[in-house]
Short mmCIF file of C-alpha atoms in Angstrom, two decimals:
data_model
loop_
_atom_site.label_atom_id
_atom_site.label_comp_id
_atom_site.label_asym_id
_atom_site.label_seq_id
_atom_site.Cartn_x
_atom_site.Cartn_y
_atom_site.Cartn_z
CA MET A 1 35.27 -3.62 -23.08
CA GLU A 2 34.38 -2.46 -26.86
CA ASN A 3 32.91 0.78 -26.98
CA ALA A 4 29.36 0.11 -27.60
CA ALA A 5 28.48 3.98 -26.85
CA ALA A 6 25.53 5.82 -28.57
CA GLU A 7 26.47 9.56 -29.01
CA LEU A 8 23.65 11.44 -27.92
CA THR A 9 22.57 14.97 -28.19
CA ASN A 10 18.94 16.40 -29.08
CA GLU A 11 17.97 13.88 -31.51
CA VAL A 12 14.82 11.81 -31.08
CA ILE A 13 15.55 8.08 -29.93
CA SER A 14 14.10 6.08 -32.37
CA GLU A 15 11.96 3.02 -31.26
CA ASP A 16 14.71 0.53 -32.44
CA LYS A 17 16.84 1.95 -29.60
CA ILE A 18 14.58 1.46 -27.07
CA LYS A 19 15.28 -2.01 -25.62
CA SER A 20 13.60 -3.55 -22.37
CA ALA A 21 14.33 -1.70 -19.52
CA PRO A 22 18.06 -2.64 -17.67
CA GLU A 23 17.66 -3.96 -14.53
CA LEU A 24 20.82 -2.15 -13.12
CA VAL A 25 22.06 1.69 -14.72
CA ILE A 26 25.26 2.69 -13.41
CA LEU A 27 25.33 7.02 -14.02
CA THR A 28 28.75 8.63 -14.09
CA GLY A 29 30.43 11.15 -16.10
CA MET A 30 31.56 14.99 -15.52
CA SER A 31 31.40 16.49 -12.93
CA GLY A 32 28.47 19.30 -13.20
CA ALA A 33 27.31 17.58 -16.46
CA GLY A 34 23.91 16.64 -14.72
CA ARG A 35 23.96 13.46 -12.61
CA THR A 36 21.73 14.80 -10.26
CA GLU A 37 18.79 16.09 -12.32
CA ALA A 38 19.61 12.42 -14.10
CA MET A 39 18.93 10.79 -11.15
CA HIS A 40 15.53 12.46 -10.46
CA VAL A 41 14.78 11.51 -13.67
CA PHE A 42 15.18 7.77 -12.72
CA GLU A 43 13.14 8.33 -9.62
CA ASP A 44 10.43 9.14 -11.42
CA LEU A 45 10.63 6.36 -13.57
CA GLY A 46 10.51 3.92 -10.39
CA TYR A 47 14.29 3.01 -9.94
CA PHE A 48 15.83 2.42 -6.54
CA CYS A 49 18.52 5.05 -7.13
CA ILE A 50 21.47 5.39 -4.65
CA ASP A 51 24.26 8.30 -4.86
CA ASN A 52 27.70 8.26 -4.85
CA LEU A 53 27.73 4.78 -4.41
CA PRO A 54 31.60 3.32 -3.95
CA ALA A 55 32.59 1.50 -7.04
CA GLY A 56 33.49 -1.99 -4.56
CA LEU A 57 29.79 -1.65 -3.32
CA LEU A 58 28.25 -2.40 -6.53
CA GLY A 59 28.07 -6.33 -6.85
CA GLN A 60 27.06 -6.35 -3.08
CA VAL A 61 24.05 -4.12 -3.59
CA MET A 62 23.02 -6.77 -6.42
CA ASP A 63 23.41 -9.64 -4.07
CA LEU A 64 21.46 -7.53 -1.35
CA LYS A 65 18.57 -7.17 -3.89
CA GLY A 66 18.61 -10.60 -4.69
CA GLN A 67 18.22 -11.88 -1.37
CA CYS A 68 15.28 -9.78 -0.79
CA GLY A 69 13.23 -12.02 -2.80
CA SER A 70 9.58 -11.74 -4.14
CA ASP A 71 9.64 -7.86 -3.00
CA SER A 72 12.87 -7.02 -5.00
CA LYS A 73 11.01 -8.62 -8.27
CA GLY A 74 11.14 -6.06 -10.88
CA GLN A 75 12.95 -3.40 -8.81
CA ARG A 76 15.27 -1.57 -10.83
CA LEU A 77 18.51 0.11 -9.56
CA ALA A 78 20.36 3.30 -10.67
CA VAL A 79 23.50 3.92 -9.03
CA VAL A 80 25.38 6.89 -9.31
CA CYS A 81 29.57 5.92 -9.14
CA ASP A 82 31.65 8.91 -10.13
CA ALA A 83 35.39 10.04 -9.56
CA ARG A 84 34.08 11.78 -5.79
CA ASN A 85 34.60 8.32 -4.55
CA ARG A 86 38.50 8.80 -5.16
CA ALA A 87 40.80 5.61 -4.56
CA PHE A 88 37.07 3.38 -4.26
CA PHE A 89 36.41 4.53 -8.00
CA ASN A 90 39.02 2.48 -9.68
CA GLY A 91 37.66 -0.67 -8.66
CA LEU A 92 34.60 0.47 -11.20
CA GLY A 93 36.30 -1.44 -14.19
CA GLU A 94 36.16 -4.92 -12.17
CA GLN A 95 32.92 -4.97 -10.95
CA ILE A 96 31.52 -4.06 -14.46
CA ALA A 97 33.46 -6.92 -15.82
CA GLN A 98 31.98 -9.20 -13.16
CA LEU A 99 28.49 -7.77 -13.64
CA LYS A 100 28.79 -8.78 -17.46
CA ALA A 101 30.06 -12.61 -16.32
CA ARG A 102 26.75 -12.71 -14.07
CA GLY A 103 24.59 -11.91 -16.88
CA VAL A 104 23.40 -8.59 -15.36
CA ASN A 105 21.51 -6.59 -17.42
CA PHE A 106 22.64 -3.37 -17.16
CA ASN A 107 23.24 0.16 -18.81
CA ILE A 108 26.12 2.60 -18.16
CA VAL A 109 25.19 6.36 -18.74
CA PHE A 110 27.80 8.48 -19.60
CA LEU A 111 27.05 12.50 -18.86
CA ASP A 112 29.41 14.64 -20.39
CA ALA A 113 30.12 18.54 -21.46
CA ALA A 114 32.85 20.58 -23.08
CA ASP A 115 35.52 21.98 -20.81
CA GLU A 116 34.55 25.59 -20.77
CA LYS A 117 30.82 24.71 -19.85
CA LEU A 118 31.94 22.81 -16.54
CA VAL A 119 34.18 25.73 -15.45
CA ALA A 120 31.35 27.95 -16.12
CA ARG A 121 28.77 25.89 -14.04
CA TYR A 122 31.18 25.33 -11.50
CA LYS A 123 32.05 29.25 -11.04
CA SER A 124 27.91 29.74 -11.37
CA SER A 125 27.23 27.56 -8.35
CA ARG A 126 30.19 28.25 -6.48
CA ARG A 127 31.12 24.63 -5.85
CA ARG A 128 34.48 23.39 -5.43
CA HIS A 129 35.13 20.71 -7.93
CA PRO A 130 36.08 17.04 -5.90
CA LEU A 131 39.28 16.70 -7.62
CA CYS A 132 40.62 20.30 -6.58
CA GLU A 133 43.29 19.92 -4.40
CA ASN A 134 46.70 21.62 -3.08
CA GLY A 135 45.08 25.03 -4.97
CA GLN A 136 44.51 23.66 -8.44
CA THR A 137 42.48 25.21 -10.65
CA ILE A 138 38.87 24.28 -12.04
CA ALA A 139 40.20 23.51 -15.03
CA GLN A 140 42.93 21.30 -13.77
CA GLY A 141 40.41 19.50 -11.61
CA ILE A 142 38.86 18.83 -15.35
CA ARG A 143 41.20 17.73 -17.10
CA LYS A 144 42.07 15.41 -14.35
CA GLU A 145 38.56 14.01 -14.07
CA ARG A 146 38.18 13.66 -17.86
CA SER A 147 41.60 11.52 -17.83
CA LEU A 148 40.35 9.29 -14.62
CA LEU A 149 36.93 8.81 -16.65
CA TYR A 150 38.53 8.12 -20.07
CA ASN A 151 38.16 4.08 -20.04
CA LEU A 152 34.38 4.39 -18.51
CA ARG A 153 33.19 6.96 -21.39
CA GLU A 154 34.50 4.33 -23.94
CA ALA A 155 32.51 1.40 -21.89
CA ALA A 156 29.56 3.56 -21.54
CA HIS A 157 26.45 2.31 -23.39
CA TYR A 158 24.88 5.78 -23.83
CA VAL A 159 27.15 8.96 -23.28
CA ILE A 160 25.02 12.27 -23.49
CA ASP A 161 26.54 15.56 -23.73
CA THR A 162 24.74 18.17 -21.49
CA THR A 163 26.68 21.31 -23.21
CA ASP A 164 24.31 23.16 -24.80
CA MET A 165 21.19 21.06 -23.39
CA LEU A 166 18.17 22.26 -20.90
CA PRO A 167 17.64 20.59 -17.75
CA GLN A 168 14.47 19.42 -19.63
CA ALA A 169 16.25 18.21 -22.62
CA LEU A 170 18.26 15.89 -20.53
CA ARG A 171 15.20 14.85 -18.58
CA THR A 172 13.63 14.07 -21.90
CA GLN A 173 16.07 12.12 -23.51
CA LEU A 174 16.35 9.85 -20.51
CA ARG A 175 12.80 9.15 -20.85
CA GLN A 176 13.05 8.20 -23.84
CA ILE A 177 15.61 5.43 -23.32
CA PHE A 178 14.75 4.06 -20.42
CA TYR A 179 10.90 4.41 -20.19
CA THR A 180 8.97 1.49 -21.92
CA GLY A 181 5.21 2.37 -21.44
CA GLU A 182 3.49 4.97 -23.15
CA GLN A 183 4.84 8.54 -22.08
CA ARG A 184 1.29 9.53 -21.15
CA GLU A 185 1.43 6.38 -18.73
CA GLY A 186 4.18 8.45 -17.00
CA LEU A 187 2.07 11.17 -15.79
CA ALA A 188 0.05 10.36 -12.42
CA VAL A 189 -3.29 12.24 -12.33
CA THR A 190 -5.32 13.11 -10.06
CA VAL A 191 -8.47 14.31 -10.39
CA TYR A 192 -10.76 15.31 -7.53
CA SER A 193 -13.96 17.53 -6.07
CA PHE A 194 -13.97 19.82 -3.52
CA GLY A 195 -16.06 22.39 -1.93
CA PHE A 196 -15.02 26.38 -1.76
CA LYS A 197 -16.99 26.88 1.73
CA HIS A 198 -14.63 23.93 3.24
CA GLY A 199 -11.34 25.94 1.50
CA ALA A 200 -9.44 26.49 -1.17
CA ALA A 201 -7.40 23.72 -3.33
CA LEU A 202 -4.13 25.00 -2.47
CA ASP A 203 -2.18 21.59 -3.77
CA ALA A 204 -3.67 21.64 -7.05
CA ASP A 205 -2.17 22.50 -10.49
CA MET A 206 -5.77 23.24 -12.19
CA VAL A 207 -9.08 24.38 -10.30
CA ILE A 208 -12.38 24.00 -12.21
CA ASP A 209 -14.93 26.20 -10.52
CA VAL A 210 -18.27 24.42 -11.54
CA ARG A 211 -20.86 26.60 -9.58
CA PHE A 212 -22.52 28.22 -12.45
CA LEU A 213 -24.27 24.97 -13.28
CA PRO A 214 -27.64 24.62 -11.22
CA ASN A 215 -26.92 23.34 -8.05
CA PRO A 216 -29.16 20.38 -6.99
CA TYR A 217 -28.61 20.99 -3.38
CA TYR A 218 -31.74 23.05 -3.82
CA ASP A 219 -34.00 20.32 -4.61
CA PRO A 220 -35.37 18.45 -1.04
CA GLU A 221 -35.33 15.40 -2.58
CA LEU A 222 -31.24 15.61 -4.05
CA ARG A 223 -30.09 17.33 -1.46
CA PRO A 224 -29.01 14.07 0.79
CA LEU A 225 -27.62 12.43 -2.24
CA ALA A 226 -24.18 12.69 -3.59
CA GLY A 227 -22.80 12.94 -7.43
CA LEU A 228 -21.95 9.60 -7.05
CA ASP A 229 -25.73 8.62 -6.64
CA ALA A 230 -27.42 8.30 -10.06
CA PRO A 231 -30.52 10.87 -9.77
CA VAL A 232 -27.79 13.71 -8.89
CA ARG A 233 -25.27 12.19 -11.47
CA ASP A 234 -27.91 12.39 -14.02
CA PHE A 235 -29.40 15.88 -12.99
CA VAL A 236 -26.01 17.42 -13.46
CA MET A 237 -25.05 15.76 -16.93
CA PHE A 238 -28.18 16.00 -18.82
CA ARG A 239 -28.47 19.60 -19.42
CA GLN A 240 -27.46 21.44 -21.98
CA GLU A 241 -25.08 23.76 -19.54
CA THR A 242 -23.04 20.82 -18.66
CA GLU A 243 -22.61 19.30 -22.40
CA GLU A 244 -21.52 22.77 -23.63
CA PHE A 245 -18.98 23.06 -20.51
CA LEU A 246 -17.94 19.61 -20.76
CA GLY A 247 -17.64 19.92 -24.98
CA ARG A 248 -15.03 23.16 -24.06
CA TRP A 249 -13.26 21.47 -21.19
CA LYS A 250 -12.32 18.26 -22.67
CA ALA A 251 -11.12 20.06 -25.80
CA LEU A 252 -8.55 22.23 -23.32
CA LEU A 253 -7.54 18.97 -21.67
CA ASP A 254 -6.66 17.48 -25.18
CA VAL A 255 -3.91 20.50 -25.91
CA LEU A 256 -2.71 20.67 -22.10
CA MET A 257 -2.39 17.09 -21.11
CA PRO A 258 -0.09 16.61 -24.27
CA GLY A 259 1.86 19.54 -23.08
CA TYR A 260 2.18 18.10 -19.68
CA VAL A 261 3.91 14.66 -20.85
CA LYS A 262 6.02 16.84 -23.56
CA GLU A 263 7.31 19.10 -20.48
CA GLY A 264 7.87 15.68 -18.29
CA LYS A 265 5.82 16.51 -15.56
CA GLN A 266 4.93 13.10 -13.35
CA GLN A 267 2.35 14.23 -11.09
CA LEU A 268 -0.74 16.27 -11.99
CA ALA A 269 -3.58 17.30 -9.61
CA ILE A 270 -6.63 18.65 -11.31
CA ALA A 271 -9.46 20.09 -8.38
CA VAL A 272 -13.01 20.36 -9.51
CA GLY A 273 -14.94 22.68 -7.20
CA CYS A 274 -18.48 23.50 -6.24
CA THR A 275 -20.08 25.24 -3.30
CA GLY A 276 -20.26 22.15 -0.81
CA GLY A 277 -18.10 19.48 -2.50
CA GLN A 278 -21.07 16.78 -2.45
CA HIS A 279 -22.82 17.33 -5.98
CA ARG A 280 -22.03 19.33 -8.92
CA SER A 281 -18.40 18.85 -8.54
CA VAL A 282 -18.09 14.97 -7.70
CA ALA A 283 -20.20 13.83 -10.41
CA LEU A 284 -17.83 16.34 -12.78
CA ALA A 285 -14.54 15.12 -11.37
CA GLU A 286 -16.00 11.64 -12.02
CA ALA A 287 -16.51 12.60 -15.61
CA THR A 288 -13.05 13.85 -15.74
CA GLY A 289 -11.21 11.16 -14.57
CA ASP A 290 -13.63 9.04 -16.52
CA TYR A 291 -12.35 10.87 -20.21
CA LEU A 292 -8.64 11.13 -19.09
CA LYS A 293 -8.54 7.59 -18.49
CA SER A 294 -10.29 6.75 -21.95
CA MET A 295 -7.27 8.91 -23.41
CA GLY A 296 -4.51 6.50 -21.75
CA TYR A 297 -3.57 8.22 -18.55
CA ARG A 298 -2.89 7.07 -15.30
CA VAL A 299 -5.86 8.40 -13.17
CA SER A 300 -7.22 8.71 -9.59
CA VAL A 301 -10.35 10.02 -8.59
CA ALA A 302 -11.11 11.28 -4.69
CA HIS A 303 -13.43 13.81 -3.34
CA ARG A 304 -12.16 15.68 -0.75
CA ASP A 305 -15.16 16.85 1.06
CA LEU A 306 -17.83 14.15 0.80
CA LYS A 307 -17.97 13.12 4.26
CA LEU A 308 -18.46 16.86 5.26
CA ALA A 309 -22.03 16.74 3.64
CA GLU A 310 -24.63 18.49 6.15
CA LYS A 311 -27.07 16.13 7.85
#
C-alpha cells in the first residue's frame, strides 16, 4: 500500500486536511505512545470503540455492523489493532486490503514516539512491554515492535509523534482531524437550577448563587408560581440588579466557554442556585441556557428542585 501518511506533531490541521468522518478508524502504533488516551477521544466523538481487536476479526466486525440495519446507520467504529495480538496481528495487512476492495471509508492512525521516550514511559508506569519475552529488556521489546509495525506505519493515513506531546495536545490534534462539526458543538452543556435548602449542587462544574436578587417568594401572588411562569420571570429579569448581573455573567461565559472547548472538555454542568430552587434560579437558568444556545453550544436545561415546591 502506498504511503499516504501525514506526519503530524503540534501543527494546526488546516481545513483542507479535514475530510468527512471515516466509517472506521484503525488505531495502532507503538505501545506507550498514547493509544488509550486516543481511544477516549474517539469515545467522546461518538465512535463505538473496541480495544485490542484481533486483526482477523476486523472484517467480521464490519459485517456485523452492516447486519444491524438502520440502527447502525451513521455509527462509526474505532478499533485498536496492535502488537499485543501477537500472531493475530499478522493478518492486518490482508484485512486492510479487503476493506479497500469493499470500498469501506477507513483511516489508519499510527501513534509513535522516540524509543528513549517509550522506555522512560514504561519505566515510569512499571508495566511490562507486551513483546518482552525470556528476560528481554524494554528497549529490545520496542525494537521488535517497531520492526513488526514498519509496514503498517508506512500505510497509515496519519502518523502522530507523541514524543514531546502532552495528552491534551494529542486530544486536540485528533479532534481537529476527526471532528466534523463546530468545536463548540462537541461540548455538551447542562444548565440546571437548584435550591440550596435542598442540598448543594455536588455534580456541577460551576455554581452561581443568585440569592442576592429580590425573592418573588415574598409576594403572595407570585409564591405559588415558578420561574417558568411569565409573572415570576418578569419580576426576576426586569430589574436593574438582574440586568447588571446578566451583563457580567455573560461576559464571564464569553471568556470561560472557549477555554473549555480549547481544553477539550466534553461535558460541562452549570448550576444556578437560589433558596428554594423555584423562582430566581429557574428564570436565570433558562436565561443562561438561551444565551449559550445562541452562541452555538449544545445545551440542555433542567430544574432539579422544581417539583419540591411548597404547597
